[in-house]
XYZ file of C-alpha atoms in Angstrom:
707
model
C 5.321 -16.938 24.788
C 2.148 -16.391 22.727
C 1.466 -13.199 20.799
C -1.715 -12.584 19.166
C -2.656 -16.131 18.966
C 0.540 -17.534 17.835
C 3.396 -19.453 20.119
C 6.731 -17.464 19.604
C 9.503 -19.305 20.314
C 12.403 -17.158 20.697
C 15.295 -20.286 20.898
C 14.480 -20.792 17.515
C 15.419 -18.801 14.007
C 15.867 -19.809 10.121
C 16.649 -17.344 7.300
C 13.947 -15.221 6.218
C 15.622 -13.425 3.440
C 18.877 -13.115 2.297
C 19.296 -10.270 5.245
C 17.828 -11.371 8.089
C 16.732 -13.968 9.998
C 13.263 -14.494 11.459
C 11.230 -15.616 14.633
C 10.884 -19.018 14.757
C 7.013 -19.951 15.343
C 4.428 -23.087 15.737
C 1.303 -21.805 14.959
C -1.758 -23.713 13.915
C -3.184 -22.114 10.926
C 0.596 -20.567 9.922
C 0.134 -21.111 6.108
C 2.745 -18.696 5.160
C 6.675 -17.969 5.569
C 5.709 -14.760 6.465
C 2.890 -15.925 9.179
C 6.079 -18.107 10.298
C 8.237 -15.130 10.465
C 6.826 -12.291 11.899
C 3.812 -11.419 15.048
C 1.745 -8.918 13.721
C 0.492 -6.241 17.109
C -3.060 -5.720 18.030
C -4.392 -2.968 19.365
C -2.020 -0.519 17.887
C -3.103 3.159 17.408
C -0.667 5.188 15.060
C 0.265 9.245 14.800
C -0.262 10.080 11.486
C 0.450 13.055 9.075
C -1.489 16.413 9.552
C -1.024 19.477 7.460
C -2.408 23.148 7.170
C -1.575 26.087 5.369
C 2.257 26.186 6.468
C 3.450 22.873 7.916
C 3.341 19.475 7.969
C 3.248 17.619 11.421
C 2.701 14.073 13.253
C 4.512 11.190 12.209
C 5.426 8.581 9.430
C 7.331 5.470 8.461
C 9.336 5.194 4.929
C 7.653 3.167 2.311
C 8.481 0.051 2.868
C 8.640 0.659 6.527
C 10.895 1.757 9.823
C 12.984 -1.765 11.320
C 15.143 -1.363 14.586
C 16.200 -3.380 17.180
C 13.759 -2.873 20.276
C 14.973 -0.960 23.475
C 13.118 -0.776 26.732
C 13.280 2.833 27.705
C 13.143 3.220 31.775
C 16.054 5.013 32.992
C 17.912 7.948 31.872
C 20.999 5.221 31.084
C 18.499 3.741 28.522
C 18.382 6.815 26.551
C 22.021 7.357 26.751
C 22.364 3.786 25.322
C 19.435 4.302 22.673
C 20.783 7.650 21.523
C 25.081 7.099 22.032
C 26.303 3.914 23.291
C 23.964 1.091 21.945
C 25.783 -0.992 19.622
C 23.194 -1.901 17.166
C 21.559 1.027 15.827
C 18.753 1.905 14.628
C 16.202 1.278 17.361
C 12.584 1.179 17.910
C 11.936 2.296 21.536
C 9.317 1.080 23.425
C 8.494 3.114 26.422
C 5.543 4.178 29.140
C 3.839 7.102 29.068
C 5.773 8.757 31.631
C 8.661 9.256 29.163
C 5.859 9.750 26.223
C 5.179 12.965 28.155
C 8.250 14.585 28.877
C 8.833 16.901 25.600
C 12.341 16.862 26.292
C 13.139 13.383 25.878
C 10.202 13.174 22.571
C 12.660 16.084 21.122
C 16.332 14.002 22.022
C 14.205 11.395 19.925
C 13.042 13.364 17.412
C 17.013 14.679 16.499
C 18.459 11.188 16.945
C 19.269 9.138 13.325
C 19.513 6.539 15.673
C 15.494 6.028 16.242
C 13.404 4.833 13.555
C 10.296 4.482 15.951
C 8.801 5.071 19.146
C 5.960 2.066 20.704
C 4.177 4.382 23.308
C 2.503 1.990 26.505
C -0.436 4.075 27.355
C -2.262 3.560 30.805
C -6.160 4.621 31.664
C -4.835 7.434 34.122
C -2.862 9.954 33.195
C 0.024 11.295 35.334
C -1.053 13.503 38.773
C 1.305 16.712 36.940
C -1.095 16.743 33.666
C -0.112 16.515 30.424
C -1.056 18.074 27.109
C 0.052 17.455 23.340
C -1.601 20.487 22.303
C -1.047 23.847 22.378
C -0.750 26.807 25.355
C -2.667 29.015 23.535
C -5.403 26.884 21.018
C -6.833 28.090 17.911
C -4.648 31.494 18.608
C -3.773 32.360 14.739
C -8.197 32.213 14.198
C -9.561 33.755 17.032
C -10.994 37.143 17.005
C -7.797 38.524 18.613
C -5.320 40.113 16.465
C -3.441 43.150 15.756
C -7.311 45.004 14.825
C -9.128 43.229 17.059
C -7.706 43.526 21.013
C -3.997 43.905 20.466
C -3.659 43.781 23.823
C -5.298 40.551 24.244
C -4.175 38.485 21.392
C -1.617 35.452 21.513
C -2.667 34.628 24.896
C -0.426 38.018 26.225
C -3.422 37.958 28.877
C -4.380 34.287 29.873
C -2.793 31.458 28.544
C -5.490 29.077 28.369
C -3.651 26.183 28.661
C -0.105 26.144 30.406
C 0.192 22.219 30.436
C 0.367 22.387 26.937
C 3.657 21.443 25.057
C 2.794 21.686 21.335
C 4.013 17.793 20.610
C 0.628 17.216 18.237
C 2.129 20.475 16.128
C 6.049 18.206 16.003
C 6.911 16.697 12.845
C 8.939 13.504 13.407
C 10.323 11.139 10.671
C 9.837 8.380 11.892
C 6.137 6.240 12.969
C 4.662 6.592 16.346
C 2.324 3.980 17.905
C 0.322 3.880 20.994
C -0.006 0.229 22.616
C -1.962 -1.347 25.402
C -0.935 -2.337 28.403
C -1.968 -5.884 28.097
C -0.357 -9.204 27.206
C 0.840 -8.271 23.921
C 2.586 -5.669 25.432
C 4.132 -8.099 28.439
C 5.004 -10.387 25.567
C 7.132 -7.589 24.092
C 9.206 -7.051 27.063
C 9.329 -10.862 27.907
C 11.092 -10.886 23.966
C 13.089 -8.095 24.478
C 14.467 -9.426 27.947
C 14.941 -12.783 26.402
C 17.317 -11.437 23.298
C 18.065 -7.819 23.837
C 20.026 -7.700 27.744
C 23.192 -8.456 27.605
C 25.030 -10.313 30.374
C 26.485 -7.540 33.107
C 25.644 -5.027 31.403
C 27.507 -6.245 28.313
C 26.263 -5.608 24.645
C 23.120 -8.731 24.140
C 24.431 -11.164 21.811
C 22.366 -11.972 18.542
C 19.167 -12.755 17.545
C 17.939 -9.467 18.958
C 13.936 -9.123 19.274
C 13.013 -6.512 16.336
C 9.675 -4.305 15.511
C 8.719 -2.770 12.180
C 6.201 -0.455 11.852
C 4.471 0.449 8.424
C 2.593 3.814 8.426
C 4.173 5.746 5.405
C 1.962 9.381 4.598
C 1.551 10.444 0.644
C 1.076 13.973 1.698
C 3.870 16.264 2.820
C 4.976 20.178 3.544
C 1.884 21.953 3.689
C -2.079 21.620 2.686
C -1.048 23.902 -0.086
C 1.122 21.658 -1.762
C -0.998 18.676 -1.523
C -4.098 20.593 -2.429
C -2.115 21.203 -5.643
C -0.769 17.770 -6.165
C -4.371 16.495 -5.930
C -5.380 19.276 -8.555
C -2.907 17.614 -10.664
C -3.702 13.718 -10.084
C -7.505 15.153 -10.954
C -6.935 16.586 -14.193
C -3.939 15.655 -15.510
C -3.543 11.123 -14.190
C -5.469 8.529 -16.135
C -5.489 7.121 -12.338
C -6.003 9.931 -10.606
C -5.325 9.263 -6.411
C -5.380 12.042 -3.894
C -2.989 12.405 -1.679
C -4.771 14.487 1.401
C -8.482 15.158 2.425
C -9.597 18.383 4.081
C -10.712 17.702 7.692
C -14.373 17.919 8.224
C -18.126 16.647 8.693
C -21.123 18.244 9.241
C -22.502 20.602 11.960
C -25.821 19.433 13.785
C -27.917 22.116 14.833
C -32.180 22.515 15.237
C -34.301 25.660 15.956
C -36.634 25.803 18.898
C -39.647 26.465 16.111
C -39.339 25.289 13.135
C -38.010 27.052 10.122
C -38.205 26.618 6.609
C -35.149 25.119 5.261
C -35.814 26.119 1.417
C -35.530 29.542 2.289
C -32.126 31.091 2.672
C -31.075 34.472 4.175
C -32.535 36.584 5.975
C -35.991 35.770 7.946
C -38.030 38.733 8.490
C -39.086 39.090 11.751
C -37.659 36.027 13.591
C -35.103 36.566 16.421
C -32.832 33.847 17.515
C -30.715 32.782 20.104
C -27.911 31.062 19.849
C -26.809 27.924 22.248
C -24.225 26.374 20.814
C -21.400 23.989 21.830
C -18.650 21.653 19.794
C -18.717 17.955 19.043
C -14.722 17.620 18.516
C -11.421 16.494 20.772
C -7.985 15.335 19.374
C -4.997 13.660 21.157
C -1.410 12.692 19.643
C -2.774 9.838 18.269
C -4.911 9.170 14.848
C -8.952 8.752 15.769
C -8.491 8.508 19.379
C -9.767 11.498 21.085
C -11.806 10.282 24.545
C -12.222 14.158 24.777
C -14.408 13.613 27.962
C -14.154 16.861 29.741
C -12.877 19.272 26.734
C -16.137 18.357 24.761
C -18.674 15.499 25.730
C -18.955 17.431 29.139
C -20.628 20.654 26.451
C -22.330 18.903 24.131
C -24.269 16.500 26.633
C -24.983 19.393 28.737
C -27.024 21.512 25.374
C -28.368 18.278 24.871
C -30.046 17.775 27.821
C -30.678 21.340 27.885
C -32.646 21.044 24.521
C -34.839 18.511 26.093
C -35.715 20.630 28.727
C -37.081 22.551 27.406
C -39.076 20.754 24.985
C -42.323 20.340 27.110
C -42.574 23.989 28.492
C -42.228 25.680 25.136
C -44.685 23.226 23.780
C -46.797 24.955 26.335
C -46.036 28.390 26.074
C -43.293 29.152 23.305
C -41.182 31.986 23.661
C -40.930 35.251 21.040
C -37.613 35.038 20.490
C -36.426 31.323 18.494
C -33.378 29.336 19.687
C -30.940 27.667 17.615
C -29.442 24.436 19.315
C -25.713 24.490 17.507
C -23.022 21.792 17.811
C -19.919 22.461 15.748
C -17.814 20.287 14.135
C -13.860 20.327 13.970
C -13.386 23.283 16.298
C -10.237 21.899 17.608
C -8.672 22.769 14.504
C -9.230 26.627 13.803
C -12.840 26.091 13.905
C -14.014 24.370 10.478
C -17.678 24.130 11.844
C -18.672 27.594 13.499
C -16.581 29.403 10.611
C -18.677 27.829 7.631
C -22.249 28.956 10.105
C -20.847 32.022 10.426
C -19.384 32.122 6.779
C -22.697 30.655 5.406
C -24.639 32.913 7.210
C -23.158 36.351 5.533
C -23.564 34.371 1.563
C -27.167 34.083 2.527
C -26.866 30.185 2.335
C -27.847 29.400 5.573
C -31.469 29.509 7.334
C -30.796 32.836 8.587
C -28.310 35.195 8.658
C -26.153 37.134 11.045
C -29.094 39.782 11.383
C -31.526 37.458 12.514
C -28.915 36.779 15.138
C -30.131 38.231 18.826
C -26.905 37.325 20.869
C -24.884 34.088 22.204
C -25.074 31.650 24.889
C -22.196 28.428 24.411
C -21.187 25.754 26.682
C -18.114 25.175 27.008
C -15.761 22.888 29.765
C -18.039 22.830 32.561
C -17.473 18.826 33.827
C -14.552 20.003 37.058
C -16.000 22.704 38.368
C -14.093 23.638 41.355
C -16.801 23.461 44.361
C -19.670 25.109 42.614
C -18.082 27.918 40.360
C -18.713 28.160 37.311
C -17.808 31.308 35.175
C -19.254 33.505 32.751
C -16.520 34.835 29.896
C -17.838 37.757 27.976
C -15.889 39.865 24.880
C -14.122 43.107 26.751
C -13.336 44.762 23.169
C -17.085 44.392 21.940
C -18.438 45.725 25.416
C -16.431 48.870 24.867
C -19.881 49.490 22.477
C -22.573 50.756 24.908
C -25.577 49.137 23.024
C -23.447 45.569 23.063
C -23.127 46.284 26.769
C -26.294 47.121 27.724
C -27.268 43.057 25.618
C -24.416 41.103 27.631
C -25.589 42.352 31.291
C -29.072 41.461 30.600
C -27.550 38.033 29.533
C -25.549 37.846 32.388
C -28.484 38.777 34.050
C -30.877 36.176 32.543
C -28.086 33.523 34.020
C -28.092 34.808 37.997
C -31.199 34.641 38.094
C -31.735 31.075 36.308
C -29.387 29.851 38.617
C -31.198 30.094 42.056
C -31.606 26.983 43.893
C -29.181 25.088 41.865
C -25.902 24.682 44.119
C -24.283 26.979 41.404
C -22.018 30.060 42.271
C -22.337 31.649 39.024
C -18.833 34.368 38.377
C -17.580 37.166 35.693
C -13.568 36.712 36.052
C -12.210 39.682 38.879
C -9.739 40.987 35.711
C -9.932 42.284 31.985
C -9.412 38.813 29.617
C -10.205 37.504 26.140
C -12.095 35.050 25.741
C -11.180 31.687 26.330
C -11.229 29.359 23.168
C -14.779 29.111 21.852
C -16.706 29.352 18.321
C -17.990 32.460 19.893
C -15.252 34.388 18.341
C -15.994 33.601 15.184
C -19.171 35.039 14.887
C -17.361 38.037 17.169
C -15.177 37.938 13.674
C -18.103 38.856 11.533
C -19.648 41.439 14.011
C -19.919 42.363 17.858
C -22.992 40.372 18.880
C -23.484 40.058 23.009
C -22.873 36.539 24.165
C -21.320 34.605 27.300
C -19.192 31.407 27.351
C -19.839 29.006 30.378
C -16.748 27.453 31.424
C -15.787 25.988 34.810
C -12.278 27.977 34.714
C -11.714 31.261 36.082
C -8.806 31.888 33.898
C -6.029 28.919 32.510
C -7.876 25.701 32.123
C -9.219 23.528 35.224
C -8.718 20.672 32.733
C -4.985 19.105 32.934
C -5.388 16.615 30.547
C -7.166 19.565 27.208
C -6.449 17.439 23.715
C -4.678 14.010 25.279
C -5.808 10.308 25.555
C -6.372 10.786 29.622
C -9.122 13.261 29.423
C -11.067 9.911 29.700
C -14.324 9.227 32.062
C -12.356 8.159 34.934
C -10.488 11.846 34.957
C -14.340 13.098 34.548
C -15.093 10.376 37.754
C -18.152 9.088 35.731
C -17.229 5.901 37.395
C -19.601 2.861 38.981
C -19.770 0.313 42.020
C -18.262 -2.917 40.476
C -20.800 -5.046 41.144
C -22.954 -3.640 38.677
C -24.243 -4.937 35.200
C -23.884 -3.053 31.984
C -27.626 -2.121 32.245
C -27.471 -0.566 36.160
C -24.532 0.847 34.522
C -26.348 2.505 32.352
C -29.396 3.561 34.552
C -27.345 4.523 37.578
C -26.609 8.228 38.062
C -23.186 9.523 39.264
C -22.288 12.833 40.729
C -20.960 13.907 37.559
C -24.639 13.187 36.122
C -26.128 15.021 38.677
C -23.851 18.177 38.520
C -23.965 18.228 34.652
C -27.844 18.320 35.105
C -27.694 21.471 37.436
C -25.619 23.330 34.570
C -28.249 22.066 32.044
C -30.819 23.117 34.223
C -29.415 26.565 34.350
C -29.002 26.534 30.743
C -32.127 26.140 29.587
C -33.494 28.426 32.176
C -31.525 31.236 30.767
C -32.105 30.402 27.117
C -36.239 30.512 27.961
C -35.651 34.257 29.526
C -33.615 35.129 27.077
C -36.067 34.347 24.474
C -38.677 36.281 26.114
C -39.767 33.283 27.537
C -42.998 33.705 30.418
C -40.754 34.117 33.078
C -43.411 32.279 35.516
C -42.734 28.928 34.071
C -39.008 29.571 34.293
C -39.150 27.320 37.448
C -40.542 24.767 35.700
C -37.845 24.026 33.608
C -35.749 21.204 34.645
C -33.063 18.874 33.374
C -33.124 14.696 33.769
C -30.061 13.734 35.501
C -30.977 9.997 33.960
C -30.770 11.223 30.642
C -27.471 13.249 31.514
C -26.087 10.095 33.155
C -27.620 8.145 30.329
C -25.177 9.693 28.452
C -22.102 10.143 29.780
C -22.160 6.283 29.923
C -22.880 5.992 26.119
C -20.824 9.198 24.995
C -17.540 7.353 27.310
C -18.091 3.558 28.710
C -20.292 1.944 25.864
C -21.880 3.162 22.836
C -23.401 -0.270 22.122
C -25.987 -0.301 25.064
C -30.130 -0.954 24.897
C -30.616 3.197 25.536
C -28.534 3.890 22.435
C -29.744 1.368 20.230
C -33.186 2.475 21.205
C -32.331 5.840 19.951
C -31.006 4.961 16.053
C -31.183 3.675 12.949
C -30.601 -0.214 12.258
C -27.177 1.149 9.952
C -25.765 3.353 12.705
C -24.741 1.290 15.251
C -20.955 1.865 16.246
C -18.315 3.616 18.149
C -18.198 7.220 17.907
C -14.794 8.735 17.640
C -14.304 12.575 18.548
C -12.108 13.612 16.034
C -13.047 15.526 13.145
C -11.798 13.262 10.326
C -12.194 13.482 6.724
C -15.622 12.477 5.107
C -14.179 12.161 0.977
C -18.042 12.356 -0.704
C -19.322 14.547 2.094
C -22.809 13.602 1.752
C -23.183 11.888 4.626
C -22.231 13.231 8.445
C -20.009 10.817 10.841
C -21.344 7.971 13.296
C -20.619 9.979 15.991
C -22.200 13.124 14.253
C -25.066 10.788 13.504
C -25.338 9.858 16.715
C -25.933 13.019 18.070
C -27.989 13.835 15.562
C -30.494 11.244 16.097
C -30.538 11.971 19.914
C -31.025 15.135 19.305
C -34.469 14.993 17.795
C -35.454 12.211 20.118
C -35.077 14.292 22.634
C -36.926 17.712 21.129
C -38.684 15.694 18.698
C -42.332 14.430 18.102
C -43.586 10.093 17.696
C -45.455 10.230 14.282
C -47.979 7.890 13.410
C -46.113 7.446 9.533
C -44.602 3.858 8.541
C -41.067 3.705 7.711
C -41.773 4.567 3.614
C -44.116 7.413 4.572
C -41.547 8.473 7.359
C -38.584 8.441 4.269
C -41.159 10.664 2.324
C -43.702 12.634 4.259
C -44.528 14.868 1.001
C -47.984 13.283 0.505
C -48.722 13.145 4.394
C -51.371 15.340 5.491
C -49.927 18.072 7.911
C -46.166 17.097 7.129
C -43.861 19.615 5.742
C -40.250 18.548 5.209
C -39.383 21.906 4.831
C -40.206 22.739 7.887
C -39.432 19.630 9.513
C -36.918 16.048 9.627
C -37.986 12.759 9.927
C -36.066 9.872 11.167
C -36.720 6.309 11.057
C -35.541 4.790 14.814
C -35.531 1.099 15.509
C -37.094 1.524 18.955
C -36.758 0.142 22.172
C -36.980 -3.788 22.528
C -40.625 -5.237 22.825
C -41.405 -6.947 25.779
C -40.529 -10.850 26.600
C -39.730 -10.321 22.722
C -36.335 -9.821 20.366
C -38.287 -7.416 18.494
C -38.601 -4.073 18.565
C -41.291 -1.444 17.856
C -39.994 1.029 15.337
C -40.891 4.844 14.770
C -40.879 7.943 13.057
C -39.631 10.908 14.857
C -40.487 14.164 13.485
C -37.920 17.262 14.971
C -36.377 19.999 13.358
C -32.607 18.680 13.296
C -30.519 19.485 10.996
C -27.358 19.108 9.911
C -25.117 20.783 7.320
C -21.340 20.668 6.042
C -18.578 21.778 8.087
C -15.324 21.760 5.744
C -13.724 24.996 5.957
C -14.530 28.122 3.443
C -10.596 27.942 2.579
C -11.458 24.858 0.413
C -14.170 26.586 -1.280
C -12.851 29.931 -2.365
C -9.497 27.644 -2.909
C -7.102 29.691 -0.393
C -4.794 27.333 0.667
C -2.736 29.463 2.442
C -5.576 31.203 4.192
C -4.910 33.239 7.540
C -8.498 33.431 7.900
C -9.832 29.990 7.818
C -9.067 26.751 8.584
C -6.406 25.144 6.422
C -6.300 21.385 8.091
C -5.858 18.002 5.939
C -5.338 14.871 6.901
C -2.703 13.063 4.383
C -3.793 9.591 3.097
C -2.051 6.633 2.966
C -1.730 3.193 0.863
C -0.877 0.848 2.269
C -2.565 -0.568 5.976
C -1.002 0.766 8.935
C 0.213 -1.979 11.051
C 3.301 -3.499 13.512
C 5.051 -6.638 13.990
C 8.286 -7.834 15.419
C 10.618 -10.686 15.085
C 13.955 -11.788 15.316
C 16.888 -10.514 13.629
C 20.369 -11.728 13.311
C 23.280 -10.418 13.365
C 25.212 -8.403 10.201
C 27.662 -11.550 9.985
C 25.492 -13.740 10.102
C 22.730 -11.974 7.229
C 25.885 -11.756 4.972
C 27.003 -15.056 5.171
C 23.316 -16.284 4.809
C 23.856 -13.736 1.461
C 27.773 -15.575 0.118
C 26.250 -19.662 0.778
C 23.084 -18.085 -1.173
C 25.046 -16.392 -3.939
C 27.442 -19.524 -4.031
C 24.887 -21.616 -4.212
C 23.227 -19.826 -7.200
C 26.183 -19.617 -8.892
C 27.428 -23.366 -8.619
C 23.444 -24.145 -9.438
C 23.827 -21.368 -12.953
C 27.480 -24.000 -13.885
C 25.582 -27.267 -13.119
C 23.101 -26.516 -15.562
C 25.119 -25.053 -17.866
C 27.378 -28.208 -17.973
C 24.512 -30.448 -17.855
C 22.845 -28.084 -21.100
C 26.118 -28.623 -22.831
C 26.471 -32.160 -23.142
C 22.772 -33.026 -23.104
C 23.065 -35.007 -26.243
C 25.838 -36.920 -24.924
C 24.475 -37.407 -21.567
C 20.658 -38.391 -22.626
C 20.871 -39.953 -25.851
C 20.237 -43.419 -26.738
C 21.633 -46.254 -28.288
C 20.266 -47.512 -31.830
C 20.020 -50.739 -32.479
C 21.063 -51.519 -36.339
C 18.321 -52.142 -38.987
C 19.285 -55.515 -40.565
C 18.976 -57.537 -37.250
C 17.121 -60.942 -37.561
C 16.076 -62.831 -35.234
């Protein structure tokens, strides 16, 4: 069978090392012994170690990798074989997602000494009953509700937001867990198992056995406080300093509707700002894979479309209040981005301060509306203040006035309940603000796959007729795009009303469903498409990941954040006549100001009948600022106020591979024969060395011999 380009021949075997026997391989181009022994597995995605102020969680292997005999988990009998009766422990368990989705099964494997790793085959669609490896109460310790603020609402006492959450992402596994795609490679692994690891009539299989080795050794342990202390020791006392962990973080993207002078920090006199917020990140159990379609993408696509819908009417009639479009990074991990922006506002390090904030409208999960319902969530605690309550009522009224003709039924929850997990909570921790969180759920999430790998395009019903080409799919307006365009129109009209714009022009504000469908296609299906390529710089082509990740230097946003930054600039900015040189430094140009605007050089669309492009310079108010928790600036690594999440570093490559392993008896026999050959070789060498003069001397002829 063929795996990774090599032909695996299960019937052959040979000595790998003194203690193991290989899978024989025939592969054109296999130039080393290792290539003939092992078959590397492609498309594997690991679970890695994350840490917070008190715990470590995730997965790791030993420093030399974990090895075990492969066994497929398909029935309860298979589970008993792995945990109790199997004669060849330790085991590497290959399982379908149906077992991985069961918390009890994973906990049994976690607590067993007979398991050294797990490989999970992930399908494209999730289980009908739902699956979420996140907590039932996301971000419960860093939101606004606590013993001192709405104690009866804290810890999901009233509403359990994510009832399907089993907390698997927060468990600490002592062995590696990798995900595999359900493809030809996985079938080849199954064939290797069936050929070698299945006995006859229930008997134990005979050697050689198909085995797997996984490498994912993590450097950080215990907690963020411990790993940051080790980082400090390495930095100050080691000749070759190496960090063991890095803070999670990236950059927030934000853009005021009306330009603000970024060189002047802190309070802006006579400036009142409505904040329109959403988040940019998500996560799943596996590292760097977070599709986050409903959990994240629907929110920021809606806000991008709303910002674009406001461009023409605000150029015609600017509102008296400003609007700040904000896209927060790291919100999944205890509100990294929003807590940093609020912190910077408090410390007068941001372009405005908290006194400039008029109100907040946040867009949460809005892609799975049941019927036409869209829910307006408000904070019952701050609304006990009469002034705040009046402003919240005005915001709700603006929402209801803006919904006419959109086919959306706006409603408030019928019972008093806390805000769902949202960035708005971090603003409320600073002071009472009027605000509304828009979401498609009245109480518990409608999203059955919250923060899981199944929250993808298919779950959002972003699908296309099979006969369409990629370019035709890009232009095809899906039902999901139409629904989100309606929500974007509602958001844009509400923001214009809330900013005290001209009410006679409100009905002229309409989000473009085509732009929404192009964004959904780009963010969920194919990033490398013609529309995205035309709106970014040449070096920014890449596949975005919604996991916030780490940025060691913290000097440049991630590809995902950079992409949103460019899109927002194109959707809200103005094309200028500047060339590439003056676009990068417009300070010498009259009527251009880097204090008020940012300038981005964009690839532009491809010219007609040519491979060349028409690049241009776009001027906008879009900026990015650091989104890393204030805990790392304050060195409060056990903070209960700010996020303390870090990701462990690893030195060696993360990979998995399979091979055939021989019996212990044959391994010991091979070792014994090797030692015997070594000893005989030493004796022969000693004998030859001691008798060298006799064995290798030459007979001399007498010097006086004459002829």
